[in-house]
CSV table of C-alpha atoms in Angstrom, one decimal:
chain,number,residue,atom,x,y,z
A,1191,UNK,CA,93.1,64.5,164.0
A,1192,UNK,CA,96.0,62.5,163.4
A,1193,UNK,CA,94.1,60.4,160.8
A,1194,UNK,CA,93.1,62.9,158.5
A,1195,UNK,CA,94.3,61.9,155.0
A,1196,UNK,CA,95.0,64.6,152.2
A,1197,UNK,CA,93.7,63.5,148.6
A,1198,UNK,CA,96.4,63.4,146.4
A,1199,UNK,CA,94.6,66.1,144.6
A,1200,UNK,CA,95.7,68.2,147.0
A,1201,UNK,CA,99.0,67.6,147.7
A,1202,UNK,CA,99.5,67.7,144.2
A,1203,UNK,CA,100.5,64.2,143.8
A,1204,UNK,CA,99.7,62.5,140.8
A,1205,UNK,CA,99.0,58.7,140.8
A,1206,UNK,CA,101.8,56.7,142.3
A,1207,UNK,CA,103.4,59.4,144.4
A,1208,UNK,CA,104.6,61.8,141.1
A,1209,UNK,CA,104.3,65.1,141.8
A,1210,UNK,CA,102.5,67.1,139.1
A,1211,UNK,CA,103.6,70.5,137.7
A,1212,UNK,CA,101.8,73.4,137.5
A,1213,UNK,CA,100.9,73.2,134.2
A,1214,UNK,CA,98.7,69.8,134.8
A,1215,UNK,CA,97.7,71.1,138.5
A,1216,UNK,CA,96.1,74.0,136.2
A,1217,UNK,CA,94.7,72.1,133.4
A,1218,UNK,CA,91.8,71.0,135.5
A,1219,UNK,CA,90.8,74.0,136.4
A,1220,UNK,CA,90.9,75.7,133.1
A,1221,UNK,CA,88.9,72.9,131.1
A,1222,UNK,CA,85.9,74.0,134.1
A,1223,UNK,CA,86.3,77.7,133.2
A,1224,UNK,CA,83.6,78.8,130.2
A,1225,UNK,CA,84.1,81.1,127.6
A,1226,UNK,CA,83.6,84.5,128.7
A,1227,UNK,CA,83.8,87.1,125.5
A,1228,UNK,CA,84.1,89.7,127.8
A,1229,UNK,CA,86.8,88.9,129.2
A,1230,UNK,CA,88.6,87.3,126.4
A,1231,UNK,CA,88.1,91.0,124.8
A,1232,UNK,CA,89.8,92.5,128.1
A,1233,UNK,CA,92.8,90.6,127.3
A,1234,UNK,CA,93.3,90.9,124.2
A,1235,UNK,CA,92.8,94.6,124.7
A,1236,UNK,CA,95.4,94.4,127.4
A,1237,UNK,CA,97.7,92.6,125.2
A,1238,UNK,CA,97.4,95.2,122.5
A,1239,UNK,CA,98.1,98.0,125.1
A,1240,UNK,CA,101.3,96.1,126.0
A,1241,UNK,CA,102.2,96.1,122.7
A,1242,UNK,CA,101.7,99.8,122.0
A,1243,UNK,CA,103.5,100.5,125.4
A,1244,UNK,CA,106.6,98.6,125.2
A,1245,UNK,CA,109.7,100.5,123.2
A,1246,UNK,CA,111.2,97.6,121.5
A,1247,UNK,CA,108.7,94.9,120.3
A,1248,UNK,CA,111.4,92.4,119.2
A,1249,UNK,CA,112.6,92.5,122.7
A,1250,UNK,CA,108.7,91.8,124.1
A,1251,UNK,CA,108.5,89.4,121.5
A,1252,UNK,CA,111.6,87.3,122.3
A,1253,UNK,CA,110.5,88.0,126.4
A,1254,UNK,CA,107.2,85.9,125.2
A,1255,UNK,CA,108.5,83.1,122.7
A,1256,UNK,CA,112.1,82.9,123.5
A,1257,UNK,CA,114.7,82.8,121.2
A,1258,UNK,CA,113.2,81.7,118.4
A,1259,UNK,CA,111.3,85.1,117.9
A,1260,UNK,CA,114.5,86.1,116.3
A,1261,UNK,CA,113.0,85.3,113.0
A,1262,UNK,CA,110.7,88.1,113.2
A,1263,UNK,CA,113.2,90.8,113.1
A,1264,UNK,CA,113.0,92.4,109.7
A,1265,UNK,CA,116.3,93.3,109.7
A,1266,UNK,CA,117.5,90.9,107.3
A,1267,UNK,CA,114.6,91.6,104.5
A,1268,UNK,CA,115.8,95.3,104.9
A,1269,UNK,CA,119.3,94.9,104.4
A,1270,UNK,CA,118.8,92.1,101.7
A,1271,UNK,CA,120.7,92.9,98.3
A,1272,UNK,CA,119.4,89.5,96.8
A,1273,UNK,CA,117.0,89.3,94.2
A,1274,UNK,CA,112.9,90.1,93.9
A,1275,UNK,CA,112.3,86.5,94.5
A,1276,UNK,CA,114.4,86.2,97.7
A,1277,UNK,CA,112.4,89.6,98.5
A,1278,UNK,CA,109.2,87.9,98.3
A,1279,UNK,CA,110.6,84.5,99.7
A,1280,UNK,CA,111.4,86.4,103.0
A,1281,UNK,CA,108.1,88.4,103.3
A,1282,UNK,CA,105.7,85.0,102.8
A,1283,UNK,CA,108.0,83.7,105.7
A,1284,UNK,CA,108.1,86.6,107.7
A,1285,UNK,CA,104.2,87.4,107.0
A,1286,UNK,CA,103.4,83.7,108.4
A,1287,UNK,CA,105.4,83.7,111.4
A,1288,UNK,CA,104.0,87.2,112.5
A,1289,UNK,CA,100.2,85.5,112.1
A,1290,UNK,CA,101.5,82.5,114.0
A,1291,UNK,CA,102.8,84.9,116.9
A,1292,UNK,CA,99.5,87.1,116.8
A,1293,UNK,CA,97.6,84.1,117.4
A,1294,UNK,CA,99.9,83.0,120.5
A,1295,UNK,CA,99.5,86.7,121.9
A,1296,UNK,CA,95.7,87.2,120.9
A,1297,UNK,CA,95.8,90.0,119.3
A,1298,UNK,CA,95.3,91.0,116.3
A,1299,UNK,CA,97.8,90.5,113.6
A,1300,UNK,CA,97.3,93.7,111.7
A,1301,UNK,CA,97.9,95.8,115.0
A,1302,UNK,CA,101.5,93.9,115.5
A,1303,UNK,CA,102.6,94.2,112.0
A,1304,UNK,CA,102.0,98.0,112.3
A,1305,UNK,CA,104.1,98.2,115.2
A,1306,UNK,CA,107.0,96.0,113.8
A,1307,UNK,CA,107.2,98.1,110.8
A,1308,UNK,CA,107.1,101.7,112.8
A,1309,UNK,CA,109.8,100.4,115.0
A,1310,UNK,CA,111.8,99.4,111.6
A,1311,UNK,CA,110.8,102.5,110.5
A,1312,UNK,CA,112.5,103.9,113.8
A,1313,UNK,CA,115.8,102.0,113.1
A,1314,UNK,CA,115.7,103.5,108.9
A,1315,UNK,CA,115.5,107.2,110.1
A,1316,UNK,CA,118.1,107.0,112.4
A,1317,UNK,CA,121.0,109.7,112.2
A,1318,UNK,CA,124.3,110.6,114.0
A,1319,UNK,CA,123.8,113.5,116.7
A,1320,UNK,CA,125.9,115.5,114.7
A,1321,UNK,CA,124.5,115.8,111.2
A,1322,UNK,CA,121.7,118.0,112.8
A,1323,UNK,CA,118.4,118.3,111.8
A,1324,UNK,CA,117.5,116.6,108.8
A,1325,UNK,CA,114.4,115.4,106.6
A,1326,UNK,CA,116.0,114.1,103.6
A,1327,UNK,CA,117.3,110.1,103.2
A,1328,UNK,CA,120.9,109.0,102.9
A,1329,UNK,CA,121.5,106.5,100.2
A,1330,UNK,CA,121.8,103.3,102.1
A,1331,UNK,CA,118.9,104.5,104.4
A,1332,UNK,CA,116.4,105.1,101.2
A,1333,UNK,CA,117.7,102.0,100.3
A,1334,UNK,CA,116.7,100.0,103.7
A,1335,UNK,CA,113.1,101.7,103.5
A,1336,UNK,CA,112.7,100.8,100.2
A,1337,UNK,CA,112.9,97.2,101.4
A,1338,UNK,CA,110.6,97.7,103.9
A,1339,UNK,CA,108.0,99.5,102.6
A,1340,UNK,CA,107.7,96.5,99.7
A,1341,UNK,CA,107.0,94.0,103.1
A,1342,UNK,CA,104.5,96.5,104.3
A,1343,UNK,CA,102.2,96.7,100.9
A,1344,UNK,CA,102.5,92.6,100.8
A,1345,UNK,CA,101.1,92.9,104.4
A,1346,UNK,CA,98.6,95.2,103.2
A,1347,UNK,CA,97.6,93.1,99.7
A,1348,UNK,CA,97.1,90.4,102.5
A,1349,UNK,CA,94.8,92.2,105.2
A,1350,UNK,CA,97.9,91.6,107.7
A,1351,UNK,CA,98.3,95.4,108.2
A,1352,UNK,CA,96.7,98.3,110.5
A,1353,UNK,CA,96.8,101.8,109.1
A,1354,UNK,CA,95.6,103.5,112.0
A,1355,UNK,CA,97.8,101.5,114.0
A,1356,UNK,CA,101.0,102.3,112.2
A,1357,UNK,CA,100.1,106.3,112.1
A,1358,UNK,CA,99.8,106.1,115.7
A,1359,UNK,CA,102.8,104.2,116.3
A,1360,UNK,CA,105.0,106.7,114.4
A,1361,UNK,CA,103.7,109.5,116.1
A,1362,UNK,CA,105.6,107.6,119.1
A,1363,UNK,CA,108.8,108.3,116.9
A,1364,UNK,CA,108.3,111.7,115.4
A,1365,UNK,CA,111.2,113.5,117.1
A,1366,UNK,CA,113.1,111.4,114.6
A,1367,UNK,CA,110.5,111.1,112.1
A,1368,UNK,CA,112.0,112.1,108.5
A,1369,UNK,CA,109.7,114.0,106.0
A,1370,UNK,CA,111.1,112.3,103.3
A,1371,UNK,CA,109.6,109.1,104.7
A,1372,UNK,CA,106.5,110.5,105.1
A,1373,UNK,CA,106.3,111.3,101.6
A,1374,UNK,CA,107.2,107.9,100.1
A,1375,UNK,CA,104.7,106.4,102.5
A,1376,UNK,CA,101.7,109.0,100.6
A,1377,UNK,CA,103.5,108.1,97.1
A,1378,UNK,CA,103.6,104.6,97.8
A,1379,UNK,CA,100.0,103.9,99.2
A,1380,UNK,CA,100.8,102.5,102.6
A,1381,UNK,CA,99.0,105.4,104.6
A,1382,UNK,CA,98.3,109.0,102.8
A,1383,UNK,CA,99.1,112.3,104.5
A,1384,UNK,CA,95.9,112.9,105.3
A,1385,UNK,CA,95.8,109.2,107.2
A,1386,UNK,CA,98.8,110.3,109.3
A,1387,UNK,CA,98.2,113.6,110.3
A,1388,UNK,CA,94.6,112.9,111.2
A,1389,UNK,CA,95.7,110.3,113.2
A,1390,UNK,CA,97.8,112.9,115.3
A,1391,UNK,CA,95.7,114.1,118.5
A,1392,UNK,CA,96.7,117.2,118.9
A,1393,UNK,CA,96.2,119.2,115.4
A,1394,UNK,CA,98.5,122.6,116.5
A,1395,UNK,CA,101.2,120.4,117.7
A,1396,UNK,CA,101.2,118.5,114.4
A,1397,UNK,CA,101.2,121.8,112.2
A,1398,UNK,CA,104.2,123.0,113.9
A,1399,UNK,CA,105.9,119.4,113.4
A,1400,UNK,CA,105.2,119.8,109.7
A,1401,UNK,CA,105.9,123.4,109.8
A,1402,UNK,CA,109.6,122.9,111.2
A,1403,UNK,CA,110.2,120.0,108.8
A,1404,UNK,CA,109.3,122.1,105.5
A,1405,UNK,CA,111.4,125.0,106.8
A,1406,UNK,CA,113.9,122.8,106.7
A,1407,UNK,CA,113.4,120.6,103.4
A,1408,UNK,CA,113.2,124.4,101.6
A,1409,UNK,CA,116.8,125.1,103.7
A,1410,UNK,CA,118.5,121.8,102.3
A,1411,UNK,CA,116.8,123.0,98.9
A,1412,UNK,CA,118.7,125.8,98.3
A,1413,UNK,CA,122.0,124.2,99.4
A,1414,UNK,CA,122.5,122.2,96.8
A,1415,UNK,CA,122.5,119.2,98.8
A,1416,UNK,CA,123.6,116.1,97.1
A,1417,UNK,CA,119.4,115.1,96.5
A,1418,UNK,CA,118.4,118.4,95.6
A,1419,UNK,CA,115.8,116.6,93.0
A,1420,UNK,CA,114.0,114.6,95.4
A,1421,UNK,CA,113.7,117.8,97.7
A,1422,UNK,CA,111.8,119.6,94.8
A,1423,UNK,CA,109.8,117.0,94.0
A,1424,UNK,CA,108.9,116.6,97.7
A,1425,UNK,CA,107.8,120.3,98.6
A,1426,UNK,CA,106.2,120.3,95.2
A,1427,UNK,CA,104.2,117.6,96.1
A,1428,UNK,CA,103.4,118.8,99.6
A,1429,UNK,CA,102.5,122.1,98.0
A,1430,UNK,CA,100.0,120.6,95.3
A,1431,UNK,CA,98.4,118.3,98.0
A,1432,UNK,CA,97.9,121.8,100.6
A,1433,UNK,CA,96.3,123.7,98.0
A,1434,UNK,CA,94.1,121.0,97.1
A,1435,UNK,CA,93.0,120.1,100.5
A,1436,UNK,CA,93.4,123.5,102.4
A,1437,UNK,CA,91.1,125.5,99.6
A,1438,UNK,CA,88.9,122.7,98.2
A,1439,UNK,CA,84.9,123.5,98.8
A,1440,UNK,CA,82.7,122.1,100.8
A,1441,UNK,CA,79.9,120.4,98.7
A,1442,UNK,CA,77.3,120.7,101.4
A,1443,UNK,CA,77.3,123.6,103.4
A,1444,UNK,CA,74.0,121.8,105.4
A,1445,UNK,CA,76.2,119.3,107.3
A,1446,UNK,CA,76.6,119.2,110.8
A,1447,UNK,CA,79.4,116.6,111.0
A,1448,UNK,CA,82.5,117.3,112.7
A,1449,UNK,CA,84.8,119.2,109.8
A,1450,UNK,CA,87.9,117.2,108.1
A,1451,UNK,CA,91.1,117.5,110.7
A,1452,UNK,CA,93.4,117.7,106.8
A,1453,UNK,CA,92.2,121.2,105.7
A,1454,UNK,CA,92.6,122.8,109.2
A,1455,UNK,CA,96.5,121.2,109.1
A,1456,UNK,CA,97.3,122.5,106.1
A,1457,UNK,CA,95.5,126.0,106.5
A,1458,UNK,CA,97.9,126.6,109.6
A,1459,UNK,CA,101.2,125.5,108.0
A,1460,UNK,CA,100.5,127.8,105.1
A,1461,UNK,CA,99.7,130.9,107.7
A,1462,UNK,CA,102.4,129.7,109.8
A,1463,UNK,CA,105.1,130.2,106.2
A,1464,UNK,CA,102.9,133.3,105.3
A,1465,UNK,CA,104.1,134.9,109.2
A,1466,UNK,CA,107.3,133.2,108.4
A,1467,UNK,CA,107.9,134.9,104.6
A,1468,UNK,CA,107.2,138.2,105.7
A,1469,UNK,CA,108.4,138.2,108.9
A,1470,UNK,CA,111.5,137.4,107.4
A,1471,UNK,CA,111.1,140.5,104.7
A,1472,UNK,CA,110.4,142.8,107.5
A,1473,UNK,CA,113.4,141.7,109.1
A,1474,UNK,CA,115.4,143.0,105.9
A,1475,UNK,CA,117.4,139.0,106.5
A,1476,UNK,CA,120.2,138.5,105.0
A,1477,UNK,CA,121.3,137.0,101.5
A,1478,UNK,CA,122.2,133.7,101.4
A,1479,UNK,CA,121.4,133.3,105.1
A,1480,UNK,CA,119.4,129.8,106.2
A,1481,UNK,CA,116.2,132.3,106.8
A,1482,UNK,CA,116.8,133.7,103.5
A,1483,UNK,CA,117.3,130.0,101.8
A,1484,UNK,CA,114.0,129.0,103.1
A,1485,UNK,CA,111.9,131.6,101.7
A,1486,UNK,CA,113.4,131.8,98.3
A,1487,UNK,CA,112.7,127.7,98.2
A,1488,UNK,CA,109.0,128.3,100.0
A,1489,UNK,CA,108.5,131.0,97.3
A,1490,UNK,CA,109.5,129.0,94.3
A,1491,UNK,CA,107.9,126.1,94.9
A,1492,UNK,CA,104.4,128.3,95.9
């Protein structure tokens, strides 16, 4: 027994006594493996889960590259007060290095670009505990998004961007989800109303979201905020596109497919302001009060 003699194979000893690292012990072995699609579409699939699941992608990113992931971040091409040029400078770079770090992760790059921008998205809409409940954009803020929503349509003129993947990441967000950004998202072409709140899963639970968030936009209406102009345009807007969808006839009454999530939405926001108006008449509320306010706007703008 004494003679037996390990192969340097082994012992992991590479010729002349060197001990190999891992990465060559496992070379061999992975040059024998075939190409299973199966499998490869397990971990890519596992890989987008981790994506979706993980609250800060810049952090997961920097976890799988390092340091140099830094140039990812999009905070500088949001905050950038240089010209259109610079603008479009930074987004070619920015769009290349996210297709370069897609194709380290293997997954797609359309789904990773969603997420980036949802999470920026995230950082735009964020407000101090104190100012409340909001769905209207500070200055600087509707300066940030405009930024970002630029980088998003160059990511969409280049097939480098998920729709349905974005909707469903800012559903992860919609506690601090701002209306207004909803609406320059429909105006702007990056995903329509109808995208997002189809993409929601639970249809009550997003009529109530919307619901609260007009309540309020009709609130800040009548308060002469400092953007009262923007509000109007917005609930007009949101008005126009309800009717449109939530009265609109069905050209073929013979179809058995499963009925358009958009007109149910908006049929239940309007009955849930309908309840709302006249509860609030019944009530005898009073002038000037935020109930009141609400109303008045909801009416005006009807």
């Amino acid at each position: 027994m004494s003679d037996l003699r390990v192969p340097n194979s082994a012992s992991g000893q590479g010729p002349g006594g060197r001990r190999r690292s891992w990465a060559e012990l496992l070379a061999g072995r992975l040059k024998r493996q075939k190409y299973n699609p199966e499998r490869a579409q397990k971990l890519k699939d596992s890989a987008v889960r981790l994506l979706r699941s993980h609250q800060d992608l810049n952090a997961l990113l920097l976890e799988v590259e390092g340091p140099p992931c830094k140039q990812l971040s999009l905070s500088k091409l949001i905050d950038c007060d240089g010209s259109e040029a610079y603008a479009n400078h930074s987004s070619s770079f920015i769009g290349s290095a996210l297709q370069d770090q897609a194709s380290r992760l293997g997954v797609p790059v359309g789904v990773l670009s969603a997420g980036m921008v949802a999470s920026s998205v995230g950082q735009v809409c964020t407000t101090p505990a104190e100012t409340g409940r909001l769905v209207l954009l500070t200055v600087e803020q509707r300066k940030k998004l405009s930024s970002l929503l630029e980088f998003a349509q160059y990511l969409l003129a280049h097939s480098m961007f998920s729709r349905l993947s974005f909707c469903q990441e800012l559903w992860k967000i919609q506690n601090s989800l701002l209306l207004e950004v909803v609406w320059h998202l429909h105006v702007q072409g990056i995903v329509s109303l109808q995208e997002l709140l189809e993409s929601h899963p639970n249809m009550h639970a997003v009529g109530a979201w919307l619901f609260r968030n007009l309540c309020c936009l009709c609130e800040q209406i009548e308060t002469s905020c400092q953007h009262a102009d923007v509000a109007r345009t917005m609930l007009s807007d949101f008005v126009q596109m309800f009717v449109l969808r939530g009265f609109q006839k069905n050209s073929d009454l013979r179809r058995t497919v499963e009925p358009e999530k958009m007109p149910q939405v908006v049929v239940d926001v309007l009955q849930r302001m309908l309840i709302f108006a006249l509860d609030a008449l019944a009530a005898g509320v009073q002038e000037e009060s935020s109930t009141h306010k609400t109303v008045r706007a909801s009416a005006a703008h009807s």
